[in-house]
CSV table of C-alpha atoms and ligand atoms in Angstrom, one decimal:
chain,number,residue,atom,x,y,z
A,1141,MET,CA,86.6,100.9,129.3
A,1142,ALA,CA,88.4,103.2,127.0
A,1143,GLN,CA,86.4,106.3,126.2
A,1144,VAL,CA,86.6,106.1,122.5
A,1145,LEU,CA,84.2,107.4,120.0
A,1146,PRO,CA,82.5,104.7,117.9
A,1147,ALA,CA,84.6,103.3,115.0
A,1148,GLU,CA,82.1,102.3,112.4
A,1149,SER,CA,82.3,104.6,109.4
A,1150,ASP,CA,83.4,107.6,111.5
A,1151,LEU,CA,87.0,107.9,112.7
A,1152,ARG,CA,87.9,106.7,116.2
A,1153,ARG,CA,89.2,109.6,118.3
A,1154,VAL,CA,90.3,110.1,121.9
A,1155,ILE,CA,91.8,113.6,121.9
A,1156,GLY,CA,89.2,116.3,122.0
A,1157,ASP,CA,89.5,119.8,120.6
A,1158,GLY,CA,89.6,121.7,123.8
A,1159,GLU,CA,86.2,123.2,123.1
A,1160,THR,CA,83.2,121.3,122.0
A,1161,VAL,CA,84.7,117.8,121.6
A,1162,PRO,CA,85.6,116.4,125.0
A,1163,ASP,CA,88.8,114.6,125.7
A,1164,GLY,CA,88.7,110.8,126.2
A,1165,GLU,CA,91.3,108.6,127.7
A,1166,VAL,CA,92.8,105.2,127.1
A,1167,ASP,CA,92.7,102.5,129.8
A,1168,GLY,CA,96.0,101.3,131.2
A,1169,LEU,CA,98.1,104.3,130.3
A,1170,ASP,CA,99.6,106.1,133.3
A,1171,GLU,CA,101.2,109.5,133.3
A,1172,ASN,CA,104.7,108.1,132.5
A,1173,ASP,CA,103.2,106.2,129.5
A,1174,LEU,CA,101.6,109.4,128.2
A,1175,LEU,CA,104.9,111.3,128.5
A,1176,GLU,CA,106.8,108.4,126.7
A,1177,LEU,CA,104.4,108.9,123.8
A,1178,LEU,CA,105.3,112.6,123.8
A,1179,ARG,CA,109.1,111.8,123.9
A,1180,SER,CA,108.7,109.6,120.8
A,1181,LEU,CA,106.6,112.1,119.0
A,1182,ILE,CA,109.2,114.9,119.6
A,1183,LEU,CA,112.0,112.6,118.6
A,1184,LEU,CA,110.4,111.7,115.3
A,1185,ARG,CA,109.3,115.4,114.6
A,1186,THR,CA,112.8,116.6,115.4
A,1187,TYR,CA,114.3,113.9,113.2
A,1188,ASP,CA,112.0,114.8,110.3
A,1189,GLU,CA,112.5,118.6,110.6
A,1190,ARG,CA,116.3,118.3,110.9
A,1191,SER,CA,116.4,115.9,107.9
A,1192,VAL,CA,114.8,118.4,105.6
A,1193,VAL,CA,117.4,120.9,106.7
A,1194,LEU,CA,120.2,118.4,106.2
A,1195,HIS,CA,118.8,117.6,102.7
A,1196,ARG,CA,118.8,121.4,101.8
A,1197,GLN,CA,122.5,121.5,103.0
A,1198,GLY,CA,123.3,118.6,100.7
A,1199,ARG,CA,124.2,116.3,103.6
A,1200,ILE,CA,121.6,113.6,103.0
A,1201,GLY,CA,119.9,112.6,99.7
A,1202,THR,CA,116.3,112.9,98.6
A,1203,TYR,CA,114.2,112.4,101.8
A,1204,ALA,CA,110.6,111.3,102.3
A,1205,ILE,CA,109.1,113.8,104.7
A,1206,PHE,CA,106.8,112.4,107.4
A,1207,TRP,CA,105.8,115.7,109.1
A,1208,GLY,CA,102.3,115.1,110.4
A,1209,HIS,CA,102.5,111.3,110.3
A,1210,GLU,CA,104.3,111.0,113.7
A,1211,ALA,CA,101.1,110.1,115.6
A,1212,MET,CA,100.4,107.1,113.3
A,1213,GLN,CA,103.9,105.8,113.8
A,1214,VAL,CA,104.3,106.5,117.5
A,1215,GLY,CA,100.8,105.4,118.5
A,1216,SER,CA,101.1,102.1,116.7
A,1217,PHE,CA,104.7,101.5,117.8
A,1218,HIS,CA,103.9,101.9,121.5
A,1219,ALA,CA,101.2,99.2,121.2
A,1220,LEU,CA,103.8,96.7,120.1
A,1221,GLU,CA,106.0,94.4,122.2
A,1222,ASP,CA,109.8,94.0,121.5
A,1223,ASP,CA,109.3,90.7,119.8
A,1224,ASP,CA,106.8,92.1,117.3
A,1225,TRP,CA,108.3,92.8,113.9
A,1226,ILE,CA,108.0,96.1,112.1
A,1227,PHE,CA,108.0,96.4,108.3
A,1228,PRO,CA,108.4,100.1,107.4
A,1229,SER,CA,108.0,101.9,104.1
A,1230,TYR,CA,110.1,104.9,103.2
A,1231,ARG,CA,107.5,107.0,105.1
A,1232,GLU,CA,108.4,105.3,108.4
A,1233,SER,CA,112.2,105.4,107.8
A,1234,ALA,CA,113.0,106.5,111.3
A,1235,ILE,CA,110.6,104.2,113.2
A,1236,GLY,CA,113.6,102.1,114.2
A,1237,LEU,CA,114.8,105.0,116.4
A,1238,LEU,CA,111.9,104.1,118.7
A,1239,ARG,CA,113.5,100.6,119.1
A,1240,GLY,CA,116.9,102.1,120.0
A,1241,MET,CA,118.4,102.2,116.5
A,1242,PRO,CA,121.1,104.9,116.3
A,1243,VAL,CA,120.1,108.1,114.5
A,1244,GLU,CA,123.4,107.7,112.6
A,1245,THR,CA,122.1,104.4,111.0
A,1246,VAL,CA,119.0,106.0,109.6
A,1247,LEU,CA,120.8,109.1,108.4
A,1248,SER,CA,123.4,106.8,106.8
A,1249,TRP,CA,120.5,105.1,104.9
A,1250,TRP,CA,119.4,108.5,103.5
A,1251,ARG,CA,123.1,109.2,102.6
A,1252,GLY,CA,123.2,105.9,100.6
A,1253,HIS,CA,126.0,104.6,102.9
A,1254,PRO,CA,126.2,100.9,103.5
A,1255,SER,CA,126.2,101.4,107.3
A,1256,GLY,CA,122.5,102.5,106.8
A,1257,TRP,CA,121.6,98.9,106.3
A,1258,TRP,CA,121.2,97.0,109.6
A,1259,ASN,CA,120.6,93.4,110.4
A,1260,PRO,CA,116.8,93.3,110.8
A,1261,ALA,CA,117.0,90.6,113.5
A,1262,ASP,CA,119.0,93.1,115.7
A,1263,TYR,CA,115.9,95.3,116.2
A,1264,ASN,CA,113.0,93.2,114.7
A,1265,VAL,CA,112.8,96.0,112.1
A,1266,ALA,CA,112.9,95.0,108.5
A,1267,SER,CA,114.7,97.1,105.9
A,1268,ILE,CA,113.0,100.3,104.7
A,1269,CYS,CA,110.9,99.3,101.7
A,1270,VAL,CA,110.7,101.7,98.8
A,1271,PRO,CA,108.8,99.6,96.2
A,1272,ILE,CA,105.2,100.2,97.0
A,1273,ALA,CA,103.5,97.4,99.0
A,1274,THR,CA,106.1,94.7,98.3
A,1275,HIS,CA,106.8,94.4,102.0
A,1276,VAL,CA,103.2,93.5,102.8
A,1277,PRO,CA,103.6,89.8,101.8
A,1278,HIS,CA,107.0,89.7,103.5
A,1279,ALA,CA,105.4,90.9,106.8
A,1280,VAL,CA,102.6,88.5,106.4
A,1281,GLY,CA,105.0,85.6,105.7
A,1282,LEU,CA,107.0,86.5,108.8
A,1283,ALA,CA,103.8,86.6,110.9
A,1284,TRP,CA,102.7,83.3,109.5
A,1285,GLY,CA,106.1,81.8,110.2
A,1286,LYS,CA,105.7,82.9,113.8
A,1287,ARG,CA,102.4,81.2,114.0
A,1288,LEU,CA,103.8,77.9,112.5
A,1289,LYS,CA,106.7,78.0,115.0
A,1290,GLY,CA,104.4,78.7,117.9
A,1291,GLU,CA,106.3,81.9,118.7
A,1292,PRO,CA,104.5,84.8,120.3
A,1293,GLY,CA,104.2,88.1,118.6
A,1294,CYS,CA,103.0,89.6,115.4
A,1295,ALA,CA,104.3,91.7,112.4
A,1296,ILE,CA,103.1,95.1,111.4
A,1297,ALA,CA,103.4,96.5,107.9
A,1298,TYR,CA,103.1,100.2,107.2
A,1299,PHE,CA,102.0,101.4,103.8
A,1300,GLY,CA,100.0,104.2,102.2
A,1301,ASP,CA,96.7,104.7,100.5
A,1302,GLY,CA,98.2,104.3,97.1
A,1303,ALA,CA,99.6,100.9,98.1
A,1304,THR,CA,96.1,99.5,98.5
A,1305,SER,CA,95.9,99.6,94.6
A,1306,GLU,CA,99.0,97.3,94.3
A,1307,GLY,CA,98.8,93.6,93.7
A,1308,ALA,CA,101.2,92.8,96.5
A,1309,PHE,CA,98.9,94.4,99.0
A,1310,HIS,CA,95.9,92.3,97.9
A,1311,GLU,CA,98.0,89.1,97.9
A,1312,GLY,CA,99.4,89.8,101.3
A,1313,ALA,CA,96.0,90.7,102.8
A,1314,ASN,CA,94.3,87.5,101.4
A,1315,PHE,CA,97.2,85.4,102.5
A,1316,ALA,CA,97.1,86.9,106.0
A,1317,ALA,CA,93.4,86.2,106.3
A,1318,VAL,CA,93.5,82.7,104.9
A,1319,MET,CA,96.5,81.7,107.1
A,1320,ARG,CA,95.2,83.6,110.1
A,1321,ALA,CA,98.6,85.2,110.3
A,1322,PRO,CA,99.2,87.4,113.3
A,1323,ALA,CA,99.7,90.5,111.0
A,1324,ILE,CA,98.6,94.1,111.3
A,1325,LEU,CA,98.2,95.9,108.0
A,1326,PHE,CA,98.6,99.6,108.9
A,1327,CYS,CA,97.5,102.0,106.2
A,1328,ASN,CA,98.6,105.6,106.5
A,1329,ASN,CA,95.9,107.2,104.4
A,1330,ASN,CA,97.3,110.7,103.9
A,1331,GLY,CA,95.1,111.4,100.9
A,1332,TRP,CA,97.8,111.4,98.3
A,1333,ALA,CA,100.1,109.0,96.4
A,1334,ILE,CA,102.6,111.7,95.3
A,1335,SER,CA,100.2,113.8,93.1
A,1336,THR,CA,97.4,111.2,92.8
A,1337,PRO,CA,94.5,112.1,95.1
A,1338,LEU,CA,92.6,109.4,96.9
A,1339,SER,CA,89.5,110.2,94.7
A,1340,ALA,CA,91.5,109.0,91.7
A,1341,GLN,CA,92.9,106.0,93.6
A,1342,THR,CA,89.7,104.1,94.5
A,1343,ARG,CA,85.9,104.1,94.3
A,1344,ALA,CA,85.8,102.4,97.7
A,1345,GLN,CA,84.1,104.6,100.3
A,1346,ALA,CA,86.9,103.8,102.8
A,1347,LEU,CA,90.1,101.9,102.4
A,1348,ALA,CA,89.0,99.8,105.4
A,1349,ASP,CA,86.3,98.3,103.1
A,1350,LYS,CA,89.0,96.5,101.2
A,1351,ALA,CA,90.0,94.6,104.3
A,1352,ILE,CA,86.4,93.6,104.9
A,1353,GLY,CA,86.4,92.0,101.5
A,1354,TYR,CA,89.1,89.6,102.7
A,1355,GLY,CA,87.4,88.9,106.0
A,1356,ILE,CA,89.8,91.0,108.0
A,1357,PRO,CA,88.4,93.2,110.7
A,1358,ALA,CA,89.2,96.8,110.1
A,1359,ALA,CA,89.2,100.0,112.2
A,1360,ARG,CA,89.3,103.6,110.9
A,1361,VAL,CA,91.0,106.1,113.2
A,1362,ASP,CA,92.0,109.7,113.2
A,1363,GLY,CA,95.7,109.4,112.2
A,1364,GLY,CA,96.5,112.7,113.9
A,1365,ASP,CA,95.3,111.3,117.3
A,1366,VAL,CA,98.2,109.4,118.8
A,1367,LEU,CA,95.9,107.9,121.5
A,1368,ALA,CA,93.3,106.6,119.0
A,1369,VAL,CA,96.0,105.1,116.9
A,1370,TYR,CA,97.5,103.4,120.0
A,1371,GLU,CA,94.2,102.1,121.1
A,1372,ALA,CA,93.3,100.6,117.7
A,1373,THR,CA,96.7,99.0,117.3
A,1374,ARG,CA,96.6,97.6,120.8
A,1375,ASP,CA,93.3,95.8,119.9
A,1376,ALA,CA,94.9,94.5,116.7
A,1377,VAL,CA,98.0,93.2,118.7
A,1378,ALA,CA,95.7,91.5,121.2
A,1379,ARG,CA,93.8,89.8,118.4
A,1380,ALA,CA,97.0,88.7,116.7
A,1381,ARG,CA,98.5,87.3,119.9
A,1382,ALA,CA,95.3,85.5,120.8
A,1383,GLY,CA,95.5,83.6,117.5
A,1384,GLU,CA,92.6,85.5,116.0
A,1385,GLY,CA,94.5,86.5,112.8
A,1386,PRO,CA,95.2,89.7,111.0
A,1387,SER,CA,93.7,93.2,111.4
A,1388,PHE,CA,93.6,96.3,109.2
A,1389,ILE,CA,93.9,99.8,110.5
A,1390,GLU,CA,93.2,102.8,108.3
A,1391,ALA,CA,94.6,105.9,109.9
A,1392,VAL,CA,93.4,109.0,108.1
A,1393,THR,CA,95.2,112.3,107.8
A,1394,TYR,CA,95.9,114.9,105.1
A,1395,ARG,CA,99.5,115.1,103.9
A,1396,ALA,CA,100.6,118.5,105.1
A,1397,ALA,CA,104.1,118.3,103.6
A,1398,PRO,CA,105.5,117.5,100.1
A,1399,HIS,CA,105.7,113.8,99.2
A,1400,ALA,CA,109.5,114.1,99.5
A,1401,THR,CA,112.2,116.7,99.2
A,1402,ALA,CA,112.1,116.2,95.4
A,1403,ASP,CA,108.4,117.1,95.1
A,1404,ASP,CA,106.7,120.5,94.7
A,1405,PRO,CA,103.0,120.0,95.6
A,1406,SER,CA,102.0,123.6,94.9
A,1407,GLY,CA,100.7,122.5,91.6
A,1408,TYR,CA,98.2,120.0,92.9
A,1409,VAL,CA,97.3,120.3,96.6
A,1410,ASP,CA,94.6,122.5,98.1
A,1411,PRO,CA,96.5,125.1,100.1
A,1412,GLN,CA,93.4,125.6,102.4
A,1413,LEU,CA,93.4,121.9,103.4
A,1414,VAL,CA,97.2,122.0,103.9
A,1415,ALA,CA,96.8,125.0,106.2
A,1416,GLU,CA,94.1,123.3,108.2
A,1417,ALA,CA,96.2,120.1,108.5
A,1418,ARG,CA,99.2,122.1,109.7
A,1419,ALA,CA,97.1,124.0,112.3
A,1420,ASN,CA,95.8,120.6,113.6
A,1421,GLU,CA,99.1,118.7,113.4
A,1422,CYS,CA,99.5,115.8,115.7
A,1423,VAL,CA,102.3,116.8,118.0
A,1424,GLY,CA,100.7,120.1,118.9
A,1425,ARG,CA,97.4,118.4,119.4
A,1426,TYR,CA,98.9,116.0,121.9
A,1427,VAL,CA,100.9,118.7,123.7
A,1428,ARG,CA,97.6,120.6,124.2
A,1429,TYR,CA,95.9,117.5,125.4
A,1430,LEU,CA,98.6,116.8,128.0
A,1431,ARG,CA,98.5,120.4,129.1
A,1432,ARG,CA,94.7,120.2,129.6
A,1433,LEU,CA,95.4,117.1,131.8
A,1434,ASP,CA,98.1,119.1,133.6
A,1435,VAL,CA,100.8,116.5,133.1
A,1436,LEU,CA,103.2,118.5,131.0
A,1437,THR,CA,105.4,121.4,132.1
A,1438,ASP,CA,107.3,123.9,129.9
A,1439,GLU,CA,110.5,122.6,131.4
A,1440,LEU,CA,109.8,119.0,130.4
A,1441,GLU,CA,108.8,119.9,126.9
A,1442,GLN,CA,112.0,121.9,126.5
A,1443,GLU,CA,114.0,119.1,127.9
A,1444,LEU,CA,112.5,116.6,125.4
A,1445,ARG,CA,113.2,118.9,122.5
A,1446,ALA,CA,116.7,119.6,123.6
A,1447,GLU,CA,117.4,115.8,124.0
A,1448,ALA,CA,116.1,115.1,120.5
A,1449,LEU,CA,118.1,117.9,118.9
A,1450,GLU,CA,121.2,116.6,120.6
A,1451,LEU,CA,120.6,113.1,119.3
A,1452,MET,CA,120.3,114.5,115.8
A,1453,ARG,CA,123.4,116.6,116.2
A,1454,ALA,CA,125.5,113.7,117.4
A,1455,GLY,CA,123.9,111.4,114.7
A,1456,ILE,CA,124.8,113.5,111.7
A,1457,GLY,CA,128.3,114.0,113.1
A,1458,ALA,CA,128.8,110.3,113.4
A,1459,ALA,CA,127.2,109.6,110.0
A,1460,GLU,CA,129.5,112.2,108.3
A,1461,ALA,CA,132.6,110.8,110.2
A,1462,ARG,CA,132.2,107.4,108.5
A,1463,PRO,CA,134.7,106.9,105.7
A,1464,ALA,CA,133.2,106.9,102.2
A,1465,PRO,CA,132.3,103.4,101.1
A,1466,ASP,CA,134.3,101.7,98.3
A,1467,PRO,CA,132.3,102.3,95.1
A,1468,GLY,CA,132.8,98.6,94.4
A,1469,VAL,CA,129.9,97.8,96.7
A,1470,ILE,CA,127.5,99.1,94.1
A,1471,PHE,CA,128.5,96.3,91.8
A,1472,GLU,CA,128.8,93.5,94.4
A,1473,HIS,CA,126.0,91.0,94.9
A,1474,ALA,CA,124.1,92.4,91.9
A,1475,LEU,CA,124.8,89.6,89.4
A,1476,ALA,CA,126.2,86.1,89.9
A,1477,SER,CA,128.2,86.5,86.7
A,1478,PRO,CA,128.8,90.2,86.1
A,1479,PRO,CA,129.7,91.3,82.5
A,1480,GLU,CA,133.3,92.2,81.8
A,1481,SER,CA,132.3,95.7,81.1
A,1482,TRP,CA,131.6,96.3,84.8
A,1483,GLN,CA,135.4,96.3,85.5
A,1484,HIS,CA,135.7,99.2,83.2
A,1485,ASP,CA,132.6,100.9,84.7
A,1486,LEU,CA,134.0,100.6,88.2
A,1487,GLN,CA,137.4,102.0,87.2
A,1488,GLU,CA,135.6,104.9,85.5
A,1489,LEU,CA,133.6,105.5,88.6
A,1490,ARG,CA,136.7,105.4,90.8
A,1491,ARG,CA,138.3,107.9,88.5
A,1492,ILE,CA,135.4,110.3,88.7
A,1493,LEU,CA,135.1,110.1,92.4
A,1494,ARG,CA,138.8,110.8,92.8
A,1495,GLY,CA,138.0,114.1,91.0
B,183,TPP,C1,106.1,99.5,92.8
B,183,TPP,C2,106.3,101.0,92.8
B,183,TPP,N1,105.6,101.7,91.9
B,183,TPP,C3,105.8,103.1,91.9
B,183,TPP,C4,106.7,103.7,92.8
B,183,TPP,C5,106.9,105.2,92.8
B,183,TPP,N2,106.2,105.8,94.0
B,183,TPP,C6,107.0,106.2,95.0
B,183,TPP,S1,106.0,106.8,96.3
B,183,TPP,C7,104.6,106.5,95.4
B,183,TPP,C8,103.3,106.9,96.0
B,183,TPP,C9,102.8,106.0,97.1
B,183,TPP,O1,101.7,106.6,97.7
B,183,TPP,P1,101.1,106.0,99.0
B,183,TPP,O2,101.1,104.5,98.9
B,183,TPP,O3,99.8,106.7,99.3
B,183,TPP,O4,102.2,106.3,100.2
B,183,TPP,P2,102.7,107.7,100.7
B,183,TPP,O5,103.9,108.1,99.9
B,183,TPP,O6,101.5,108.7,100.6
B,183,TPP,O7,103.0,107.5,102.2
B,183,TPP,C10,104.9,106.0,94.1
B,183,TPP,C11,103.9,105.7,93.1
B,183,TPP,C12,107.3,102.8,93.7
B,183,TPP,N3,108.2,103.3,94.6
B,183,TPP,N4,107.1,101.5,93.7
B,184,MG,MG1,99.5,108.4,100.5
């Protein structure tokens, strides 16, 4: 049995604090699996930190920072099989890297380059969704389709606390429950929807309570604990694959970074809470856990960091080496019968871009 603290209203946790709270463990994970989780955490952390720098240098556009969200993404990802579909929001923009998507592709997306759009069927990763919650019904529909076709696997949709106020979330959740779709609704509850705090978002005591209203089993986990997230998602995947329908996971953190590179949170966040969240951030927490278990050496940690940095260096080089796209792509596929004025607009755009 996994040694996991009770779920109920409290948050499930596996990683202790090295002092009064003891470390647990998750059944079925050997030393290699534990280190693979770390490799993924370091890859995403490196991707995120480098992306902020690349943005500052004007080499990518506005970027949605996920610093401190890596454990939610990595823990849930590693509970999936390759045939399970992933529906990311902008907050999980780099989750495809864990499925082998090139860094160059994701960076190209943030550069607004057409090569940043991949064929979802190549990785079983849907396009990055920017409109809040609109991908929840898509994920549920795909999951239901799998059930109808008798195919194995499930679909996981990632969204935030703010998304649970959107109609699309509620439609997707109800549909998933009614159709017993093999779907996992994964809510990253980071306490904020840009500058709107959770307290202004809902009167529900927990976001997981919303799932209960639809008859969907829900778990609340510590979103900074990669092992707790893994364990809860593994349960959800098993339910989905056994034909028992959808699950909801509420992973709780406190957003320790700005919403995006265009945001200045100093006017609305509590700096004390941010400082606490940063001190307790998920990658450091897991590194300390592995060190207490004695499975991580300095050399290996350095190796993983160097490997991730090299991937980023090569990725930005490859993304920047791509020829600029023809500005005509902005106009293509937008309207069946474009107005004549677009010809003029396109010529004007070409003229401006030529400088
Ligand atoms: C349908 C829609 N409405 C508004 C926005 C603008 N918007 C972008 S991010 C965001 C906040 C979302 O917060 P949350 O769901 O908690 O996700 P988080 O950004 O915290 O991961 C909003 C309102 C949008 N992208 N789509
Ligand atoms: Mg949020």
